[in-house]
């Protein structure tokens, strides 16, 4: 576990100094929520809200993933990481943990604004949504970390990540939206299927990426 | 020689399948002649999944063996996937407008195919932006493998969407079909599978030649 923790602390230290990933994700996510609130003025807010939230989350998440891996490739930091006595799989887990922390932090700040702008209540449901956010984001960054390191090595970089990421995370977004809307309509019975799908998705992709990460980073 | 036999078989097969689908099969009671597009729609859908599976298989084999022939195999399967998924969606659109009254409903199965098409297209975008041959094979191998794992998840997640897609009639527990209709379906499935195999083999040969040309060009340039 030690190498994983070291990579996470390295990422936290960098982020603490420049605050680039967190602030860009937060601002972008808030902008998406605000624009959607204007655009759907007058329509049935409660039905649209879960989708709106997850669109904001996934766009903001892609922004953060792009920053996190481009930073490693740009200054040849990846070379340094590869030379250090860390297994490729641990490197992947460390990056996932770091990405998960920043993305969830930004999302948890976006969430109250989303509640206010959509005139929802601050109650038990908020905790449920926060839980779904955590689980959904885990699936999102589990595959996103791998895909962003792939796209960082191409000529298109920032443009390519959403093209790869959005179709691949379709099950995550759909399950998370479904779980959120079930929770918002106080129907917590049906929520176990989307939540278990999210859990299985994350587990499968973390395991698969753990093994294939070696192929992506090798020269 | 092998590809010529496949070519003749697919040409004859498609002619027979057209006869079966347009003339031999009885007209469906509620949908009328429009239902006949189904004989091409279902085989295309099946083969689009076969293509997805073959992309994943080729990618996995490349990562294990590091033989570029498997990368070509995966890339050509991806191309076949784009063609068959798009053709399948096209037949769906042709059928949905008169029957449902809309070109495209956010229907569970339709969405699944759209997502599959997007994954295939993403695979090609990735190939196009990786100029280095080895690197392209490696990174696309990883993406192809992860993309194949995604298909069953997509399949599970569409249960959240409403569906008005006709329920499967030929699966176990389905309603069952007229024996003539079932015969037509089998004929058209076989014919389209031959077509798939023919185009696949041809394209694989072309891909190999393309690579040789690329290699020779580089050798010539290096000598100048």
Tab-separated table of C-alpha atoms in Angstrom:
chain	number	residue	atom	x	y	z
A	1	UNK	CA	0.000	0.000	0.000
A	2	UNK	CA	2.926	2.332	0.679
A	3	UNK	CA	3.740	3.214	-2.946
A	4	UNK	CA	0.072	3.926	-3.648
A	5	UNK	CA	-0.082	6.284	-0.671
A	6	UNK	CA	3.119	7.992	-1.813
A	7	UNK	CA	1.636	8.713	-5.239
A	8	UNK	CA	-1.569	10.021	-3.695
A	9	UNK	CA	0.396	12.336	-1.362
A	10	UNK	CA	2.474	13.568	-4.283
A	11	UNK	CA	-0.719	14.463	-6.167
A	12	UNK	CA	-2.241	16.118	-3.108
A	13	UNK	CA	0.928	18.140	-2.533
A	14	UNK	CA	0.967	19.356	-6.159
A	15	UNK	CA	-2.715	20.175	-6.049
A	16	UNK	CA	-2.321	21.983	-2.724
A	17	UNK	CA	0.322	24.211	-4.317
A	18	UNK	CA	-1.344	25.094	-7.611
A	19	UNK	CA	-5.032	24.205	-7.046
A	20	UNK	CA	-5.503	23.930	-10.804
A	21	UNK	CA	-7.475	20.697	-11.168
A	22	UNK	CA	-9.856	21.334	-8.304
A	23	UNK	CA	-10.658	24.941	-9.217
A	24	UNK	CA	-11.152	24.212	-12.920
A	25	UNK	CA	-13.414	21.220	-12.209
A	26	UNK	CA	-15.421	23.163	-9.655
A	27	UNK	CA	-15.930	26.230	-11.843
A	28	UNK	CA	-16.759	24.238	-14.923
A	29	UNK	CA	-19.211	22.017	-13.039
A	30	UNK	CA	-20.939	25.037	-11.531
A	31	UNK	CA	-21.172	26.670	-14.955
A	32	UNK	CA	-22.833	23.578	-16.403
A	33	UNK	CA	-25.352	23.465	-13.529
A	34	UNK	CA	-26.137	27.181	-13.903
A	35	UNK	CA	-26.479	27.015	-17.697
A	36	UNK	CA	-28.807	24.029	-17.427
A	37	UNK	CA	-30.878	25.831	-14.805
A	38	UNK	CA	-31.365	28.752	-17.217
A	39	UNK	CA	-31.948	26.548	-20.221
A	40	UNK	CA	-34.612	24.398	-18.600
A	41	UNK	CA	-36.408	27.241	-16.829
A	42	UNK	CA	-40.094	26.444	-16.548
A	43	UNK	CA	-39.851	22.741	-17.307
A	44	UNK	CA	-40.274	19.884	-14.877
A	45	UNK	CA	-37.142	20.381	-12.805
A	46	UNK	CA	-37.395	17.304	-10.672
A	47	UNK	CA	-37.434	14.998	-13.674
A	48	UNK	CA	-34.466	16.732	-15.309
A	49	UNK	CA	-32.354	17.252	-12.187
A	50	UNK	CA	-30.556	13.853	-12.001
A	51	UNK	CA	-29.489	14.015	-15.626
A	52	UNK	CA	-28.337	17.602	-15.226
A	53	UNK	CA	-26.250	16.702	-12.202
A	54	UNK	CA	-24.494	13.834	-13.929
A	55	UNK	CA	-23.805	15.798	-17.093
A	56	UNK	CA	-22.152	18.436	-14.907
A	57	UNK	CA	-20.199	15.774	-13.022
A	58	UNK	CA	-18.961	13.955	-16.084
A	59	UNK	CA	-17.886	17.104	-17.962
A	60	UNK	CA	-16.098	18.404	-14.890
A	61	UNK	CA	-14.574	14.970	-14.291
A	62	UNK	CA	-13.150	14.808	-17.825
A	63	UNK	CA	-11.528	18.200	-17.293
A	64	UNK	CA	-9.856	16.975	-14.096
A	65	UNK	CA	-8.682	13.706	-15.663
A	66	UNK	CA	-7.121	15.569	-18.575
A	67	UNK	CA	-5.147	17.788	-16.217
A	68	UNK	CA	-4.036	14.990	-13.947
A	69	UNK	CA	-2.445	12.807	-16.635
A	70	UNK	CA	-1.255	15.542	-19.006
A	71	UNK	CA	0.737	16.937	-16.108
A	72	UNK	CA	2.627	13.631	-15.836
A	73	UNK	CA	3.272	13.342	-19.576
A	74	UNK	CA	4.187	16.995	-20.184
A	75	UNK	CA	7.164	17.340	-17.886
A	76	UNK	CA	8.280	13.737	-18.330
A	77	UNK	CA	7.221	13.118	-14.742
A	78	UNK	CA	5.881	9.805	-15.931
A	79	UNK	CA	9.450	8.739	-16.721
A	80	UNK	CA	10.410	9.492	-13.155
A	81	UNK	CA	7.470	7.558	-11.798
A	82	UNK	CA	8.309	4.594	-14.009
A	83	UNK	CA	11.929	4.623	-12.842
A	84	UNK	CA	10.904	4.596	-9.200
A	85	UNK	CA	10.462	1.186	-7.543
A	86	UNK	CA	6.688	1.165	-7.943
A	87	UNK	CA	4.789	-1.535	-9.789
A	88	UNK	CA	2.714	-0.367	-12.778
A	89	UNK	CA	-0.461	-1.533	-11.108
A	90	UNK	CA	0.289	0.472	-7.950
A	91	UNK	CA	0.956	3.499	-10.099
A	92	UNK	CA	-2.493	3.093	-11.597
A	93	UNK	CA	-4.150	2.654	-8.197
A	94	UNK	CA	-2.375	5.745	-6.878
A	95	UNK	CA	-3.539	7.861	-9.789
A	96	UNK	CA	-7.102	6.539	-9.439
A	97	UNK	CA	-7.133	7.369	-5.736
A	98	UNK	CA	-5.792	10.871	-6.383
A	99	UNK	CA	-8.276	11.541	-9.191
A	100	UNK	CA	-11.109	10.170	-7.083
A	101	UNK	CA	-10.290	12.491	-4.174
A	102	UNK	CA	-10.159	15.692	-6.263
A	103	UNK	CA	-13.174	14.836	-8.385
A	104	UNK	CA	-15.366	13.894	-5.430
A	105	UNK	CA	-14.294	17.025	-3.530
A	106	UNK	CA	-15.274	19.229	-6.453
A	107	UNK	CA	-18.541	17.338	-6.894
A	108	UNK	CA	-19.461	17.656	-3.229
A	109	UNK	CA	-19.088	21.432	-3.560
A	110	UNK	CA	-21.181	21.465	-6.747
A	111	UNK	CA	-23.946	19.440	-5.062
A	112	UNK	CA	-25.275	22.136	-2.645
A	113	UNK	CA	-25.410	24.670	-5.492
A	114	UNK	CA	-27.327	22.152	-7.527
A	115	UNK	CA	-29.800	21.679	-4.639
A	116	UNK	CA	-30.271	25.450	-4.262
A	117	UNK	CA	-30.660	26.197	-7.966
A	118	UNK	CA	-33.198	23.414	-8.387
A	119	UNK	CA	-35.114	24.224	-5.232
A	120	UNK	CA	-34.654	20.793	-3.652
A	121	UNK	CA	-34.486	20.052	0.083
A	122	UNK	CA	-31.382	19.595	2.260
A	123	UNK	CA	-32.334	16.353	3.957
A	124	UNK	CA	-31.593	12.641	4.081
A	125	UNK	CA	-31.822	12.445	0.291
A	126	UNK	CA	-28.738	14.628	0.049
A	127	UNK	CA	-26.716	11.946	1.840
A	128	UNK	CA	-28.013	9.335	-0.563
A	129	UNK	CA	-27.036	11.483	-3.548
A	130	UNK	CA	-23.592	12.046	-2.014
A	131	UNK	CA	-23.176	8.265	-1.698
A	132	UNK	CA	-24.225	7.686	-5.305
A	133	UNK	CA	-21.818	10.453	-6.331
A	134	UNK	CA	-18.947	8.645	-4.642
A	135	UNK	CA	-19.767	5.269	-6.200
A	136	UNK	CA	-20.452	6.697	-9.662
A	137	UNK	CA	-17.269	8.765	-9.611
A	138	UNK	CA	-15.246	5.700	-8.658
A	139	UNK	CA	-16.445	3.928	-11.809
A	140	UNK	CA	-15.863	7.080	-13.828
A	141	UNK	CA	-12.244	7.601	-12.745
A	142	UNK	CA	-11.449	3.856	-12.750
A	143	UNK	CA	-11.760	3.792	-16.516
A	144	UNK	CA	-11.011	7.493	-17.011
A	145	UNK	CA	-7.503	7.246	-15.561
A	146	UNK	CA	-6.574	4.584	-18.114
A	147	UNK	CA	-8.246	6.378	-21.004
A	148	UNK	CA	-6.716	9.745	-20.160
A	149	UNK	CA	-3.223	8.248	-20.154
A	150	UNK	CA	-4.002	6.725	-23.567
A	151	UNK	CA	-5.293	10.016	-24.962
A	152	UNK	CA	-2.375	11.958	-23.421
A	153	UNK	CA	-0.034	10.048	-25.753
A	154	UNK	CA	-1.879	10.970	-28.950
A	155	UNK	CA	-1.704	14.087	-31.074
A	156	UNK	CA	-5.190	15.258	-30.102
A	157	UNK	CA	-4.966	14.880	-26.319
A	158	UNK	CA	-7.698	16.974	-24.669
A	159	UNK	CA	-10.088	16.504	-27.571
A	160	UNK	CA	-9.785	12.749	-27.668
A	161	UNK	CA	-10.514	11.978	-24.011
A	162	UNK	CA	-14.262	12.813	-24.122
A	163	UNK	CA	-14.592	10.857	-27.376
A	164	UNK	CA	-13.174	7.776	-25.647
A	165	UNK	CA	-14.608	8.367	-22.213
A	166	UNK	CA	-18.266	9.231	-22.803
A	167	UNK	CA	-19.320	6.082	-24.705
A	168	UNK	CA	-17.328	3.879	-22.333
A	169	UNK	CA	-18.905	5.377	-19.208
A	170	UNK	CA	-22.423	5.122	-20.607
A	171	UNK	CA	-23.383	2.373	-18.088
A	172	UNK	CA	-22.007	4.470	-15.204
A	173	UNK	CA	-23.885	7.608	-16.159
A	174	UNK	CA	-27.106	5.735	-16.877
A	175	UNK	CA	-26.991	3.772	-13.597
A	176	UNK	CA	-26.081	6.840	-11.554
A	177	UNK	CA	-28.867	8.926	-13.109
A	178	UNK	CA	-31.308	6.107	-12.508
A	179	UNK	CA	-30.222	5.697	-8.865
A	180	UNK	CA	-30.392	9.466	-8.259
A	181	UNK	CA	-33.874	9.802	-9.698
A	182	UNK	CA	-35.130	6.797	-7.717
A	183	UNK	CA	-33.747	8.296	-4.517
A	184	UNK	CA	-35.262	11.685	-5.327
A	185	UNK	CA	-38.666	10.122	-5.824
A	186	UNK	CA	-38.261	8.403	-2.433
A	187	UNK	CA	-38.292	4.979	-4.046
A	188	UNK	CA	-35.270	3.445	-2.392
A	189	UNK	CA	-36.311	-0.122	-3.125
A	190	UNK	CA	-35.336	-0.285	-6.768
A	191	UNK	CA	-32.076	1.511	-6.114
A	192	UNK	CA	-30.046	-1.606	-5.321
A	193	UNK	CA	-29.782	-2.756	-8.958
A	194	UNK	CA	-28.172	0.423	-10.335
A	195	UNK	CA	-25.931	0.659	-7.262
A	196	UNK	CA	-24.714	-2.911	-7.611
A	197	UNK	CA	-24.145	-2.344	-11.334
A	198	UNK	CA	-21.970	0.658	-10.441
A	199	UNK	CA	-20.086	-1.430	-7.880
A	200	UNK	CA	-19.453	-4.290	-10.301
A	201	UNK	CA	-18.429	-1.881	-13.078
A	202	UNK	CA	-15.843	-0.219	-10.840
A	203	UNK	CA	-14.463	-3.537	-9.592
A	204	UNK	CA	-14.157	-5.012	-13.077
A	205	UNK	CA	-12.494	-1.940	-14.566
A	206	UNK	CA	-10.091	-1.428	-11.679
A	207	UNK	CA	-9.008	-5.065	-11.972
A	208	UNK	CA	-8.717	-4.974	-15.769
A	209	UNK	CA	-6.846	-1.651	-15.782
A	210	UNK	CA	-4.525	-2.839	-13.027
A	211	UNK	CA	-3.270	-5.538	-15.384
A	212	UNK	CA	-3.243	-3.628	-18.681
A	213	UNK	CA	-1.702	-0.422	-17.307
A	214	UNK	CA	1.742	-1.841	-17.966
A	215	UNK	CA	1.062	-1.832	-21.713
A	216	UNK	CA	0.080	1.822	-21.734
A	217	UNK	CA	3.082	3.214	-19.904
A	218	UNK	CA	5.872	1.147	-21.427
A	219	UNK	CA	8.035	2.813	-24.087
B	1	UNK	CA	-9.031	-18.782	-53.655
B	2	UNK	CA	-10.665	-18.879	-50.256
B	3	UNK	CA	-11.924	-15.341	-50.656
B	4	UNK	CA	-13.291	-16.130	-54.142
B	5	UNK	CA	-15.375	-19.017	-52.773
B	6	UNK	CA	-16.638	-16.763	-49.985
B	7	UNK	CA	-17.436	-14.052	-52.553
B	8	UNK	CA	-19.466	-16.374	-54.760
B	9	UNK	CA	-21.202	-17.858	-51.713
B	10	UNK	CA	-22.168	-14.436	-50.373
B	11	UNK	CA	-23.395	-13.200	-53.779
B	12	UNK	CA	-25.570	-16.272	-54.248
B	13	UNK	CA	-26.618	-16.200	-50.597
B	14	UNK	CA	-27.757	-12.586	-50.729
B	15	UNK	CA	-29.760	-13.264	-53.914
B	16	UNK	CA	-31.486	-16.219	-52.268
B	17	UNK	CA	-32.026	-14.269	-49.035
B	18	UNK	CA	-33.610	-11.397	-50.990
B	19	UNK	CA	-35.973	-13.845	-52.681
B	20	UNK	CA	-36.861	-15.410	-49.338
B	21	UNK	CA	-37.331	-12.098	-47.548
B	22	UNK	CA	-39.279	-10.308	-50.289
B	23	UNK	CA	-41.261	-13.088	-51.930
B	24	UNK	CA	-41.240	-16.353	-50.002
B	25	UNK	CA	-41.952	-15.164	-46.452
B	26	UNK	CA	-45.609	-14.479	-45.665
B	27	UNK	CA	-46.631	-10.852	-45.039
B	28	UNK	CA	-46.939	-10.025	-41.361
B	29	UNK	CA	-50.500	-9.209	-40.256
B	30	UNK	CA	-50.152	-5.942	-38.337
B	31	UNK	CA	-47.010	-4.367	-39.799
B	32	UNK	CA	-47.465	-5.468	-43.379
B	33	UNK	CA	-44.546	-5.502	-45.803
B	34	UNK	CA	-42.478	-3.276	-43.511
B	35	UNK	CA	-41.796	-6.245	-41.295
B	36	UNK	CA	-39.646	-7.723	-44.086
B	37	UNK	CA	-36.754	-5.435	-43.162
B	38	UNK	CA	-36.472	-7.524	-39.995
B	39	UNK	CA	-34.814	-10.358	-41.953
B	40	UNK	CA	-31.816	-8.093	-42.491
B	41	UNK	CA	-32.085	-6.125	-39.276
B	42	UNK	CA	-31.585	-9.037	-36.884
B	43	UNK	CA	-28.571	-10.657	-38.655
B	44	UNK	CA	-26.874	-7.243	-38.811
B	45	UNK	CA	-27.452	-6.759	-35.087
B	46	UNK	CA	-26.029	-10.199	-34.315
B	47	UNK	CA	-22.971	-9.574	-36.491
B	48	UNK	CA	-22.344	-6.174	-34.913
B	49	UNK	CA	-21.925	-8.014	-31.608
B	50	UNK	CA	-19.719	-10.600	-33.268
B	51	UNK	CA	-17.568	-7.708	-34.519
B	52	UNK	CA	-17.368	-6.232	-31.004
B	53	UNK	CA	-16.299	-9.588	-29.640
B	54	UNK	CA	-13.674	-10.013	-32.383
B	55	UNK	CA	-12.220	-6.554	-31.679
B	56	UNK	CA	-11.793	-7.580	-28.051
B	57	UNK	CA	-10.375	-10.971	-29.002
B	58	UNK	CA	-7.892	-9.503	-31.503
B	59	UNK	CA	-6.815	-6.880	-28.961
B	60	UNK	CA	-6.269	-9.467	-26.259
B	61	UNK	CA	-4.291	-11.701	-28.615
B	62	UNK	CA	-2.122	-8.757	-29.654
B	63	UNK	CA	-1.349	-7.868	-26.049
B	64	UNK	CA	-0.376	-11.471	-25.354
B	65	UNK	CA	1.583	-12.299	-28.520
B	66	UNK	CA	2.739	-8.824	-29.693
B	67	UNK	CA	2.140	-9.998	-33.253
B	68	UNK	CA	0.907	-7.153	-35.461
B	69	UNK	CA	-1.346	-9.522	-37.375
B	70	UNK	CA	-3.696	-9.550	-34.381
B	71	UNK	CA	-3.772	-5.780	-34.351
B	72	UNK	CA	-4.838	-5.809	-38.005
B	73	UNK	CA	-7.437	-8.423	-37.103
B	74	UNK	CA	-8.868	-6.144	-34.393
B	75	UNK	CA	-8.781	-3.048	-36.607
B	76	UNK	CA	-10.577	-4.765	-39.479
B	77	UNK	CA	-13.158	-6.186	-37.052
B	78	UNK	CA	-13.703	-2.635	-35.818
B	79	UNK	CA	-14.364	-1.453	-39.371
B	80	UNK	CA	-16.829	-4.276	-39.877
B	81	UNK	CA	-18.460	-3.271	-36.609
B	82	UNK	CA	-18.965	0.309	-37.780
B	83	UNK	CA	-20.515	-0.862	-41.079
B	84	UNK	CA	-22.831	-3.440	-39.537
B	85	UNK	CA	-23.929	-1.325	-36.574
B	86	UNK	CA	-24.653	1.616	-38.873
B	87	UNK	CA	-26.542	-0.601	-41.341
B	88	UNK	CA	-28.520	-2.092	-38.501
B	89	UNK	CA	-29.456	1.363	-37.184
B	90	UNK	CA	-30.436	2.418	-40.706
B	91	UNK	CA	-32.860	-0.498	-41.059
B	92	UNK	CA	-34.196	0.339	-37.589
B	93	UNK	CA	-34.854	3.941	-38.660
B	94	UNK	CA	-36.575	2.856	-41.869
B	95	UNK	CA	-38.859	0.618	-39.857
B	96	UNK	CA	-39.469	2.932	-36.873
B	97	UNK	CA	-40.744	5.969	-38.799
B	98	UNK	CA	-43.851	4.318	-40.299
B	99	UNK	CA	-44.491	1.937	-37.364
B	100	UNK	CA	-43.724	4.111	-34.317
B	101	UNK	CA	-44.141	7.469	-36.045
B	102	UNK	CA	-40.675	8.648	-34.997
B	103	UNK	CA	-37.246	8.217	-36.582
B	104	UNK	CA	-35.565	7.439	-33.347
B	105	UNK	CA	-37.026	6.761	-29.915
B	106	UNK	CA	-34.706	6.650	-26.925
B	107	UNK	CA	-35.448	3.023	-26.794
B	108	UNK	CA	-33.301	0.625	-24.806
B	109	UNK	CA	-32.045	-1.513	-27.677
B	110	UNK	CA	-31.599	1.427	-30.031
B	111	UNK	CA	-29.511	3.258	-27.469
B	112	UNK	CA	-27.382	0.172	-26.950
B	113	UNK	CA	-26.565	0.098	-30.668
B	114	UNK	CA	-25.829	3.824	-30.747
B	115	UNK	CA	-23.391	3.445	-27.841
B	116	UNK	CA	-21.762	0.467	-29.567
B	117	UNK	CA	-21.350	2.547	-32.733
B	118	UNK	CA	-19.817	5.379	-30.698
B	119	UNK	CA	-17.312	2.978	-29.116
B	120	UNK	CA	-16.334	1.657	-32.565
B	121	UNK	CA	-15.907	5.229	-33.834
B	122	UNK	CA	-13.859	6.168	-30.752
B	123	UNK	CA	-11.611	3.190	-31.524
B	124	UNK	CA	-10.967	4.606	-35.004
B	125	UNK	CA	-10.386	8.133	-33.760
B	126	UNK	CA	-7.744	6.683	-31.451
B	127	UNK	CA	-6.089	4.726	-34.267
B	128	UNK	CA	-6.020	7.806	-36.481
B	129	UNK	CA	-4.219	9.956	-33.942
B	130	UNK	CA	-1.436	7.510	-33.115
B	131	UNK	CA	1.112	7.695	-35.951
B	132	UNK	CA	3.639	5.266	-34.459
B	133	UNK	CA	2.773	1.718	-35.548
B	134	UNK	CA	3.780	-0.171	-32.390
B	135	UNK	CA	2.272	2.377	-30.080
B	136	UNK	CA	-0.947	2.413	-32.067
B	137	UNK	CA	-1.236	-1.355	-31.788
B	138	UNK	CA	-0.517	-1.319	-28.062
B	139	UNK	CA	-2.822	1.508	-26.986
B	140	UNK	CA	-5.627	0.416	-29.309
B	141	UNK	CA	-5.200	-3.104	-27.982
B	142	UNK	CA	-5.894	-1.838	-24.479
B	143	UNK	CA	-8.819	0.287	-25.639
B	144	UNK	CA	-10.296	-2.538	-27.700
B	145	UNK	CA	-10.117	-4.889	-24.741
B	146	UNK	CA	-11.700	-2.393	-22.346
B	147	UNK	CA	-14.351	-1.596	-24.954
B	148	UNK	CA	-15.307	-5.236	-25.259
B	149	UNK	CA	-15.704	-5.480	-21.477
B	150	UNK	CA	-18.047	-2.501	-21.727
B	151	UNK	CA	-20.571	-4.294	-23.955
B	152	UNK	CA	-22.138	-6.522	-21.255
B	153	UNK	CA	-22.395	-3.527	-18.908
B	154	UNK	CA	-24.183	-1.558	-21.588
B	155	UNK	CA	-26.471	-4.487	-22.065
B	156	UNK	CA	-27.359	-4.535	-18.354
B	157	UNK	CA	-27.770	-0.793	-18.033
B	158	UNK	CA	-30.327	-0.495	-20.826
B	159	UNK	CA	-32.843	-2.138	-18.522
B	160	UNK	CA	-33.278	1.322	-16.998
B	161	UNK	CA	-34.621	2.678	-20.249
B	162	UNK	CA	-38.182	2.211	-21.346
B	163	UNK	CA	-38.531	-0.027	-24.326
B	164	UNK	CA	-41.138	-0.348	-26.995
B	165	UNK	CA	-38.929	-2.596	-29.084
B	166	UNK	CA	-40.804	-5.738	-30.100
B	167	UNK	CA	-40.008	-8.541	-27.698
B	168	UNK	CA	-37.698	-11.234	-29.072
B	169	UNK	CA	-39.738	-13.772	-30.982
B	170	UNK	CA	-37.067	-16.315	-31.796
B	171	UNK	CA	-35.433	-16.680	-28.393
B	172	UNK	CA	-36.488	-19.371	-25.899
B	173	UNK	CA	-39.677	-18.144	-24.273
B	174	UNK	CA	-40.411	-15.870	-27.227
B	175	UNK	CA	-43.747	-15.951	-29.002
B	176	UNK	CA	-42.559	-18.186	-31.811
B	177	UNK	CA	-42.814	-17.376	-35.494
B	178	UNK	CA	-44.343	-18.788	-38.601
B	179	UNK	CA	-42.041	-21.627	-39.835
B	180	UNK	CA	-41.630	-19.879	-43.215
B	181	UNK	CA	-40.528	-16.713	-41.458
B	182	UNK	CA	-38.054	-18.683	-39.331
B	183	UNK	CA	-36.659	-20.318	-42.482
B	184	UNK	CA	-36.232	-16.912	-44.118
B	185	UNK	CA	-34.437	-15.627	-41.059
B	186	UNK	CA	-31.981	-18.521	-41.073
B	187	UNK	CA	-31.301	-18.106	-44.812
B	188	UNK	CA	-30.639	-14.402	-44.435
B	189	UNK	CA	-28.461	-14.927	-41.363
B	190	UNK	CA	-26.311	-17.426	-43.250
B	191	UNK	CA	-26.097	-15.166	-46.326
B	192	UNK	CA	-25.109	-12.091	-44.341
B	193	UNK	CA	-22.569	-14.091	-42.344
B	194	UNK	CA	-20.959	-15.157	-45.645
B	195	UNK	CA	-20.906	-11.522	-46.747
B	196	UNK	CA	-19.296	-10.550	-43.455
B	197	UNK	CA	-16.647	-13.259	-43.805
B	198	UNK	CA	-15.925	-12.282	-47.432
B	199	UNK	CA	-15.464	-8.573	-46.736
B	200	UNK	CA	-13.463	-9.398	-43.618
B	201	UNK	CA	-10.985	-11.653	-45.436
B	202	UNK	CA	-10.601	-9.171	-48.320
B	203	UNK	CA	-10.069	-6.249	-45.978
B	204	UNK	CA	-7.517	-8.186	-43.947
B	205	UNK	CA	-5.474	-8.821	-47.117
B	206	UNK	CA	-5.639	-5.135	-48.048
B	207	UNK	CA	-4.579	-4.136	-44.531
B	208	UNK	CA	-1.517	-6.362	-44.806
B	209	UNK	CA	-0.559	-4.890	-48.190
B	210	UNK	CA	-1.050	-1.375	-46.834
B	211	UNK	CA	1.375	-2.122	-44.060
B	212	UNK	CA	3.953	-3.524	-46.468
B	213	UNK	CA	3.681	-0.401	-48.623
B	214	UNK	CA	4.120	1.769	-45.558
B	215	UNK	CA	7.196	-0.199	-44.536
B	216	UNK	CA	8.744	-0.090	-48.042
B	217	UNK	CA	8.101	3.645	-48.283
B	218	UNK	CA	10.024	4.143	-45.079
B	219	UNK	CA	12.890	1.964	-46.332
B	220	UNK	CA	13.097	3.961	-49.581
B	221	UNK	CA	12.999	7.254	-47.726
B	222	UNK	CA	15.763	6.074	-45.410
B	223	UNK	CA	18.016	5.243	-48.385
B	224	UNK	CA	17.603	8.595	-50.112
